[in-house]
Amino acid sequence: MTDLLYSEEEEALRAAVRDLLADHCDAPGVIARTESDAAHDAAAWKALTEGMGLAGLLVPEELGGQGASHREVAVVLEELGRAVAPVPYLTSAVVATEALLACGDGQLLGKLASGRTVGALAVGLHVAPGGGFRTVRVVDGRLHGELTGIADAVAADVLLVPGDDGGLYAVEAGAVTVTPQVSFDLTRPLATVTLDGAAGRRVGDAEPAVRRALRAGAGLLASEQFGVAEWALTETVRYLKERKQFNRPVGGFQAIKHRLAQLWLEVVNLRAAARGAADALACGGDADVLVAVAQAYAGPVAVHAAEEALQLHAGIGMTWEHPIHLYLKRAKADSIAFGTAGVHREALGALVDLQAP
């Protein structure tokens, strides 16, 4: 039976990442960055990648990576979720990297593993694993078309673009027009990518690469959602122990205890689901089923945790200066990323032969 508990190495990795993010992604700094023109934190990204080598966790050592597994990546994403860190880790080190692993493009994989090159898969963030995705026209090796809802495209150096001929093409960001869209989650900006005769290098077949990338993205997104939910619960409990009403801590009221107990149950169940998905991706288990289970559960729980945090922090939670709004926006945006909970429940039904009436 698989052990879903964290290993000593994973806990050491967590401690190192948490310390780094405490220095680079404190709440006032993240809020200030959302108000600037540069949504991504280049210093934090450099520290995570060049300093710790985390961009190459999924890349084999012979290609310049760390040769680790999805379990370690999940730990990193838990901490990134806990800090709502504005870095393109999920999009570059997971989704784009998985697409290239499916294609076997070692040259570009090495660049992404170093962190000096940021990649983005040019598929809308809302697309679920196995779902249909838009392609661009390929004419004489040149790419033409427009793709919307591309996460972290503004930070990408190279875009992996699916063509209508079935190929996946690597396109330099300088060859396309990237237009920022209004994004609900200010820490993971979306953009429209317009290709007008851009040159692309075919790296492999789009269908299997996109399917693999989106499955890994959905499965590991659950760990990020767990990080968001755990932060919301922990900070709310801490606040309610300190905040007093009628000369007693607000957390001492029975109705509040019941709400927090229910939320704690949901959050620990989310951790189990997220760990199950990460372990299945790492060990080759029934990943399709466990990813669907995790995503069917993760979105509503993360949103519920952030909503409870907002309400139970009362007036201060409604202010822009308090970071709760960042967590609520991340949770809401994540709840439709890589497919909604309903889409994953439907997929799960088909996978386990349990059809709805």
CSV table of C-alpha atoms in Angstrom, one decimal:
chain,number,residue,atom,x,y,z
A,1,MET,CA,0.0,0.0,0.0
A,2,THR,CA,1.3,3.4,-0.9
A,3,ASP,CA,2.5,5.7,1.9
A,4,LEU,CA,1.0,9.1,1.5
A,5,LEU,CA,2.8,10.6,4.5
A,6,TYR,CA,5.5,13.1,3.9
A,7,SER,CA,9.1,11.7,3.9
A,8,GLU,CA,11.9,13.4,5.8
A,9,GLU,CA,13.3,14.7,2.5
A,10,GLU,CA,9.9,16.2,1.6
A,11,GLU,CA,9.6,17.9,5.0
A,12,ALA,CA,13.1,19.3,4.6
A,13,LEU,CA,12.2,20.6,1.1
A,14,ARG,CA,9.0,22.2,2.6
A,15,ALA,CA,11.0,24.0,5.3
A,16,ALA,CA,13.5,25.3,2.8
A,17,VAL,CA,10.8,26.6,0.4
A,18,ARG,CA,8.8,28.1,3.2
A,19,ASP,CA,11.9,30.0,4.5
A,20,LEU,CA,12.6,31.3,1.0
A,21,LEU,CA,9.1,32.4,0.4
A,22,ALA,CA,9.0,34.2,3.8
A,23,ASP,CA,11.9,36.3,2.6
A,24,HIS,CA,10.6,36.9,-0.9
A,25,CYS,CA,6.8,36.7,-0.9
A,26,ASP,CA,5.5,38.3,2.3
A,27,ALA,CA,1.9,39.5,2.1
A,28,PRO,CA,2.5,43.3,1.7
A,29,GLY,CA,5.0,42.6,-1.0
A,30,VAL,CA,2.6,40.3,-3.0
A,31,ILE,CA,-0.2,42.9,-2.6
A,32,ALA,CA,2.1,45.7,-3.8
A,33,ARG,CA,3.2,43.6,-6.8
A,34,THR,CA,-0.5,43.1,-7.9
A,35,GLU,CA,-0.7,46.9,-8.1
A,36,SER,CA,2.4,47.1,-10.3
A,37,ASP,CA,2.9,46.5,-14.0
A,38,ALA,CA,5.1,43.4,-13.2
A,39,ALA,CA,2.8,40.7,-11.9
A,40,HIS,CA,5.6,38.1,-11.5
A,41,ASP,CA,8.3,38.2,-8.9
A,42,ALA,CA,11.5,37.7,-10.8
A,43,ALA,CA,13.6,37.6,-7.6
A,44,ALA,CA,11.5,34.9,-6.0
A,45,TRP,CA,11.6,32.9,-9.3
A,46,LYS,CA,15.4,33.2,-9.5
A,47,ALA,CA,15.8,32.0,-5.9
A,48,LEU,CA,13.4,29.0,-6.4
A,49,THR,CA,15.0,28.0,-9.7
A,50,GLU,CA,18.7,29.0,-9.9
A,51,GLY,CA,19.1,28.9,-6.1
A,52,MET,CA,17.3,25.7,-5.3
A,53,GLY,CA,16.9,24.0,-8.7
A,54,LEU,CA,13.2,23.5,-8.2
A,55,ALA,CA,12.2,24.2,-11.9
A,56,GLY,CA,13.8,20.9,-12.9
A,57,LEU,CA,12.3,18.5,-10.3
A,58,LEU,CA,10.4,16.6,-13.0
A,59,VAL,CA,13.3,16.6,-15.5
A,60,PRO,CA,15.7,13.6,-15.5
A,61,GLU,CA,19.3,14.3,-14.3
A,62,GLU,CA,20.8,13.5,-17.7
A,63,LEU,CA,18.8,16.4,-19.1
A,64,GLY,CA,19.9,18.9,-16.5
A,65,GLY,CA,17.1,18.4,-14.0
A,66,GLN,CA,16.8,17.0,-10.5
A,67,GLY,CA,15.2,13.7,-11.4
A,68,ALA,CA,12.7,13.9,-8.6
A,69,SER,CA,9.0,13.1,-8.7
A,70,HIS,CA,5.5,14.6,-8.5
A,71,ARG,CA,5.5,14.1,-4.8
A,72,GLU,CA,8.3,16.7,-4.3
A,73,VAL,CA,6.7,19.0,-6.8
A,74,ALA,CA,3.4,18.7,-4.8
A,75,VAL,CA,5.2,19.9,-1.6
A,76,VAL,CA,6.6,22.9,-3.4
A,77,LEU,CA,3.1,23.8,-4.8
A,78,GLU,CA,1.6,23.5,-1.3
A,79,GLU,CA,4.0,26.2,-0.1
A,80,LEU,CA,3.5,28.3,-3.2
A,81,GLY,CA,-0.2,28.1,-2.6
A,82,ARG,CA,0.2,29.0,1.1
A,83,ALA,CA,2.1,32.2,0.0
A,84,VAL,CA,0.0,32.9,-3.2
A,85,ALA,CA,3.4,33.3,-4.8
A,86,PRO,CA,3.3,35.2,-8.1
A,87,VAL,CA,5.7,32.9,-9.9
A,88,PRO,CA,5.1,30.8,-13.1
A,89,TYR,CA,6.0,27.5,-11.4
A,90,LEU,CA,2.8,25.5,-12.2
A,91,THR,CA,2.7,26.7,-15.8
A,92,SER,CA,6.4,26.3,-16.6
A,93,ALA,CA,7.9,23.7,-14.2
A,94,VAL,CA,4.9,21.4,-14.4
A,95,VAL,CA,2.6,21.9,-17.4
A,96,ALA,CA,5.1,23.0,-20.0
A,97,THR,CA,7.7,20.6,-18.7
A,98,GLU,CA,5.3,17.6,-18.8
A,99,ALA,CA,4.4,18.5,-22.4
A,100,LEU,CA,8.0,18.4,-23.4
A,101,LEU,CA,8.6,15.2,-21.5
A,102,ALA,CA,5.9,13.6,-23.6
A,103,CYS,CA,7.6,15.0,-26.7
A,104,GLY,CA,11.1,14.0,-25.6
A,105,ASP,CA,12.7,17.4,-26.4
A,106,GLY,CA,15.8,17.3,-24.3
A,107,GLN,CA,17.2,20.6,-25.4
A,108,LEU,CA,14.3,22.7,-24.4
A,109,LEU,CA,13.7,20.6,-21.2
A,110,GLY,CA,17.2,21.5,-20.1
A,111,LYS,CA,16.5,25.2,-20.5
A,112,LEU,CA,13.2,25.0,-18.5
A,113,ALA,CA,14.9,22.9,-15.8
A,114,SER,CA,17.5,25.7,-15.2
A,115,GLY,CA,14.7,28.2,-14.7
A,116,ARG,CA,16.4,30.7,-17.0
A,117,THR,CA,13.8,30.0,-19.6
A,118,VAL,CA,10.1,30.1,-18.7
A,119,GLY,CA,7.7,28.0,-20.8
A,120,ALA,CA,4.0,28.1,-21.2
A,121,LEU,CA,1.6,25.7,-22.9
A,122,ALA,CA,-0.7,27.8,-25.1
A,123,VAL,CA,-3.9,26.0,-24.0
A,124,GLY,CA,-6.6,27.9,-22.1
A,125,LEU,CA,-6.2,27.5,-18.3
A,126,HIS,CA,-9.9,26.3,-18.2
A,127,VAL,CA,-9.3,23.2,-20.4
A,128,ALA,CA,-9.7,19.9,-18.5
A,129,PRO,CA,-7.5,16.9,-19.1
A,130,GLY,CA,-8.9,15.1,-22.2
A,131,GLY,CA,-10.9,18.2,-23.1
A,132,GLY,CA,-10.9,19.9,-26.5
A,133,PHE,CA,-8.4,22.6,-27.1
A,134,ARG,CA,-7.9,25.3,-29.7
A,135,THR,CA,-5.2,25.1,-32.3
A,136,VAL,CA,-3.7,27.5,-34.7
A,137,ARG,CA,-3.3,27.2,-38.5
A,138,VAL,CA,0.1,25.9,-39.8
A,139,VAL,CA,0.9,27.2,-43.3
A,140,ASP,CA,4.4,26.4,-44.7
A,141,GLY,CA,5.9,26.1,-41.2
A,142,ARG,CA,4.3,29.4,-40.1
A,143,LEU,CA,1.7,29.7,-37.4
A,144,HIS,CA,-1.4,31.9,-37.6
A,145,GLY,CA,-4.2,32.3,-35.1
A,146,GLU,CA,-5.3,33.6,-31.7
A,147,LEU,CA,-5.4,31.7,-28.4
A,148,THR,CA,-7.0,33.1,-25.2
A,149,GLY,CA,-6.8,32.5,-21.5
A,150,ILE,CA,-3.2,31.4,-21.5
A,151,ALA,CA,-1.8,31.5,-18.0
A,152,ASP,CA,1.6,33.2,-17.4
A,153,ALA,CA,2.1,33.9,-21.1
A,154,VAL,CA,3.3,37.4,-20.1
A,155,ALA,CA,6.3,35.8,-18.3
A,156,ALA,CA,7.1,33.1,-20.9
A,157,ASP,CA,10.2,33.1,-23.0
A,158,VAL,CA,8.9,30.2,-25.2
A,159,LEU,CA,5.3,29.1,-25.9
A,160,LEU,CA,4.3,25.6,-26.8
A,161,VAL,CA,1.5,26.0,-29.4
A,162,PRO,CA,-0.7,23.2,-30.7
A,163,GLY,CA,-1.2,23.4,-34.5
A,164,ASP,CA,-4.0,22.2,-36.7
A,165,ASP,CA,-1.7,19.6,-38.3
A,166,GLY,CA,-1.4,17.7,-35.0
A,167,GLY,CA,1.9,19.1,-34.0
A,168,LEU,CA,3.1,20.9,-31.0
A,169,TYR,CA,5.4,23.9,-31.8
A,170,ALA,CA,7.9,25.8,-29.7
A,171,VAL,CA,7.6,29.5,-30.5
A,172,GLU,CA,9.8,32.2,-29.1
A,173,ALA,CA,7.7,34.8,-27.2
A,174,GLY,CA,9.3,37.6,-29.1
A,175,ALA,CA,7.7,36.3,-32.3
A,176,VAL,CA,4.1,36.6,-31.0
A,177,THR,CA,1.9,39.3,-29.6
A,178,VAL,CA,0.9,38.7,-25.9
A,179,THR,CA,-2.0,40.9,-24.8
A,180,PRO,CA,-2.8,40.8,-21.0
A,181,GLN,CA,-6.4,40.0,-20.2
A,182,VAL,CA,-8.3,41.1,-17.1
A,183,SER,CA,-7.6,38.3,-14.6
A,184,PHE,CA,-9.6,37.6,-11.5
A,185,ASP,CA,-6.4,36.1,-9.9
A,186,LEU,CA,-3.9,38.9,-9.9
A,187,THR,CA,-1.1,36.6,-9.0
A,188,ARG,CA,-1.6,34.3,-12.1
A,189,PRO,CA,-2.3,36.6,-15.0
A,190,LEU,CA,-3.9,35.4,-18.2
A,191,ALA,CA,-3.2,36.7,-21.7
A,192,THR,CA,-4.3,36.4,-25.3
A,193,VAL,CA,-1.5,35.1,-27.7
A,194,THR,CA,-1.7,36.2,-31.3
A,195,LEU,CA,0.4,34.5,-33.9
A,196,ASP,CA,0.7,36.2,-37.3
A,197,GLY,CA,3.1,34.1,-39.3
A,198,ALA,CA,5.3,33.2,-36.3
A,199,ALA,CA,8.0,30.6,-36.9
A,200,GLY,CA,7.7,27.5,-34.8
A,201,ARG,CA,9.8,24.4,-34.3
A,202,ARG,CA,7.9,21.2,-34.1
A,203,VAL,CA,8.7,19.4,-30.9
A,204,GLY,CA,6.2,16.5,-31.0
A,205,ASP,CA,2.6,15.5,-31.3
A,206,ALA,CA,0.1,17.9,-29.6
A,207,GLU,CA,-2.6,15.5,-28.5
A,208,PRO,CA,-0.6,13.2,-26.2
A,209,ALA,CA,1.6,16.0,-25.0
A,210,VAL,CA,-1.4,18.3,-24.0
A,211,ARG,CA,-3.2,15.4,-22.4
A,212,ARG,CA,-0.2,14.5,-20.3
A,213,ALA,CA,0.5,18.1,-19.4
A,214,LEU,CA,-3.1,18.9,-18.4
A,215,ARG,CA,-3.4,15.7,-16.3
A,216,ALA,CA,-0.3,16.6,-14.3
A,217,GLY,CA,-1.4,20.2,-14.0
A,218,ALA,CA,-4.8,19.2,-12.7
A,219,GLY,CA,-3.4,16.7,-10.3
A,220,LEU,CA,-0.8,19.0,-8.8
A,221,LEU,CA,-3.0,22.0,-8.8
A,222,ALA,CA,-4.8,20.2,-5.9
A,223,SER,CA,-1.7,20.6,-3.8
A,224,GLU,CA,-1.7,24.3,-4.5
A,225,GLN,CA,-5.4,24.4,-3.5
A,226,PHE,CA,-4.6,22.6,-0.3
A,227,GLY,CA,-1.9,25.2,0.5
A,228,VAL,CA,-4.4,28.0,0.0
A,229,ALA,CA,-7.0,26.2,2.1
A,230,GLU,CA,-4.6,25.4,4.9
A,231,TRP,CA,-3.3,28.9,5.1
A,232,ALA,CA,-6.9,30.2,5.3
A,233,LEU,CA,-7.8,27.8,8.1
A,234,THR,CA,-4.6,28.4,10.1
A,235,GLU,CA,-4.8,32.1,9.9
A,236,THR,CA,-8.4,32.2,10.8
A,237,VAL,CA,-7.9,30.0,13.9
A,238,ARG,CA,-5.0,32.2,15.0
A,239,TYR,CA,-7.0,35.4,14.5
A,240,LEU,CA,-10.1,34.0,16.4
A,241,LYS,CA,-7.9,33.1,19.4
A,242,GLU,CA,-6.7,36.7,19.6
A,243,ARG,CA,-9.9,38.6,18.7
A,244,LYS,CA,-12.2,39.2,21.6
A,245,GLN,CA,-16.0,39.8,21.8
A,246,PHE,CA,-17.8,40.3,25.1
A,247,ASN,CA,-14.5,39.9,26.8
A,248,ARG,CA,-13.8,36.4,25.5
A,249,PRO,CA,-12.0,35.1,22.4
A,250,VAL,CA,-14.3,34.8,19.4
A,251,GLY,CA,-13.0,31.3,18.8
A,252,GLY,CA,-14.5,30.2,22.1
A,253,PHE,CA,-18.1,30.5,20.8
A,254,GLN,CA,-19.7,27.2,20.1
A,255,ALA,CA,-21.0,28.1,16.7
A,256,ILE,CA,-17.6,29.3,15.6
A,257,LYS,CA,-16.0,26.0,16.9
A,258,HIS,CA,-18.4,24.0,14.8
A,259,ARG,CA,-17.7,25.9,11.6
A,260,LEU,CA,-13.9,25.6,12.2
A,261,ALA,CA,-14.2,21.8,13.0
A,262,GLN,CA,-16.1,21.2,9.7
A,263,LEU,CA,-13.6,23.2,7.8
A,264,TRP,CA,-10.7,21.3,9.3
A,265,LEU,CA,-12.3,18.0,8.2
A,266,GLU,CA,-12.6,19.3,4.7
A,267,VAL,CA,-9.0,20.6,4.6
A,268,VAL,CA,-7.4,17.3,5.9
A,269,ASN,CA,-9.5,15.4,3.4
A,270,LEU,CA,-8.2,17.7,0.7
A,271,ARG,CA,-4.7,16.9,1.7
A,272,ALA,CA,-5.3,13.2,1.4
A,273,ALA,CA,-6.9,13.7,-2.1
A,274,ALA,CA,-4.0,15.9,-3.2
A,275,ARG,CA,-1.4,13.5,-1.9
A,276,GLY,CA,-3.1,10.6,-3.6
A,277,ALA,CA,-3.1,12.4,-7.0
A,278,ALA,CA,0.6,13.4,-6.6
A,279,ASP,CA,1.6,9.9,-5.6
A,280,ALA,CA,-0.3,8.3,-8.5
A,281,LEU,CA,1.4,10.7,-11.0
A,282,ALA,CA,4.8,9.8,-9.4
A,283,CYS,CA,4.4,6.0,-9.1
A,284,GLY,CA,2.3,5.3,-12.2
A,285,GLY,CA,-0.9,4.3,-10.3
A,286,ASP,CA,-4.4,4.9,-11.5
A,287,ALA,CA,-3.6,8.5,-12.0
A,288,ASP,CA,-6.7,9.4,-14.2
A,289,VAL,CA,-9.0,8.3,-11.4
A,290,LEU,CA,-7.1,9.9,-8.5
A,291,VAL,CA,-6.6,13.2,-10.4
A,292,ALA,CA,-10.3,13.3,-11.1
A,293,VAL,CA,-11.1,12.6,-7.4
A,294,ALA,CA,-8.7,15.3,-6.2
A,295,GLN,CA,-10.1,18.0,-8.6
A,296,ALA,CA,-13.7,17.0,-7.9
A,297,TYR,CA,-13.0,17.8,-4.3
A,298,ALA,CA,-10.3,20.5,-4.2
A,299,GLY,CA,-12.0,23.5,-5.8
A,300,PRO,CA,-15.1,23.7,-3.5
A,301,VAL,CA,-13.0,23.1,-0.4
A,302,ALA,CA,-10.4,25.8,-1.2
A,303,VAL,CA,-13.1,28.3,-2.0
A,304,HIS,CA,-15.1,27.4,1.2
A,305,ALA,CA,-11.9,27.9,3.3
A,306,ALA,CA,-11.1,31.3,1.8
A,307,GLU,CA,-14.8,32.4,2.1
A,308,GLU,CA,-14.9,31.4,5.8
A,309,ALA,CA,-11.6,33.2,6.4
A,310,LEU,CA,-12.9,36.3,4.8
A,311,GLN,CA,-16.1,36.2,6.9
A,312,LEU,CA,-14.6,35.2,10.2
A,313,HIS,CA,-11.9,37.9,10.0
A,314,ALA,CA,-14.9,40.4,9.9
A,315,GLY,CA,-14.1,44.0,8.9
A,316,ILE,CA,-10.4,43.6,8.5
A,317,GLY,CA,-10.8,40.8,6.1
A,318,MET,CA,-12.7,43.1,3.7
A,319,THR,CA,-9.7,45.5,3.4
A,320,TRP,CA,-7.3,45.5,0.5
A,321,GLU,CA,-4.4,45.6,2.9
A,322,HIS,CA,-5.2,42.2,4.3
A,323,PRO,CA,-4.1,39.3,2.0
A,324,ILE,CA,-7.3,37.3,2.3
A,325,HIS,CA,-8.6,38.7,-1.0
A,326,LEU,CA,-5.6,37.2,-2.8
A,327,TYR,CA,-6.4,33.8,-1.4
A,328,LEU,CA,-10.1,34.0,-2.3
A,329,LYS,CA,-9.3,35.1,-5.8
A,330,ARG,CA,-6.7,32.3,-6.2
A,331,ALA,CA,-9.1,29.7,-4.9
A,332,LYS,CA,-11.9,30.9,-7.2
A,333,ALA,CA,-9.6,31.0,-10.2
A,334,ASP,CA,-8.2,27.6,-9.4
A,335,SER,CA,-11.7,26.1,-9.1
A,336,ILE,CA,-12.2,26.5,-12.8
A,337,ALA,CA,-8.6,25.8,-13.9
A,338,PHE,CA,-8.1,22.5,-15.7
A,339,GLY,CA,-11.8,21.9,-15.5
A,340,THR,CA,-14.5,22.5,-12.9
A,341,ALA,CA,-15.3,20.1,-10.1
A,342,GLY,CA,-18.4,19.1,-12.1
A,343,VAL,CA,-16.4,18.2,-15.1
A,344,HIS,CA,-14.1,16.0,-13.0
A,345,ARG,CA,-17.0,14.3,-11.3
A,346,GLU,CA,-18.4,13.5,-14.7
A,347,ALA,CA,-15.1,12.2,-15.9
A,348,LEU,CA,-14.7,10.1,-12.7
A,349,GLY,CA,-18.1,8.5,-13.2
A,350,ALA,CA,-17.0,7.3,-16.6
A,351,LEU,CA,-13.7,6.1,-15.4
A,352,VAL,CA,-15.2,3.9,-12.6
A,353,ASP,CA,-18.2,2.9,-14.7
A,354,LEU,CA,-20.7,4.8,-12.5
A,355,GLN,CA,-22.9,6.7,-14.9
A,356,ALA,CA,-25.4,9.3,-13.7
A,357,PRO,CA,-29.1,8.6,-14.3
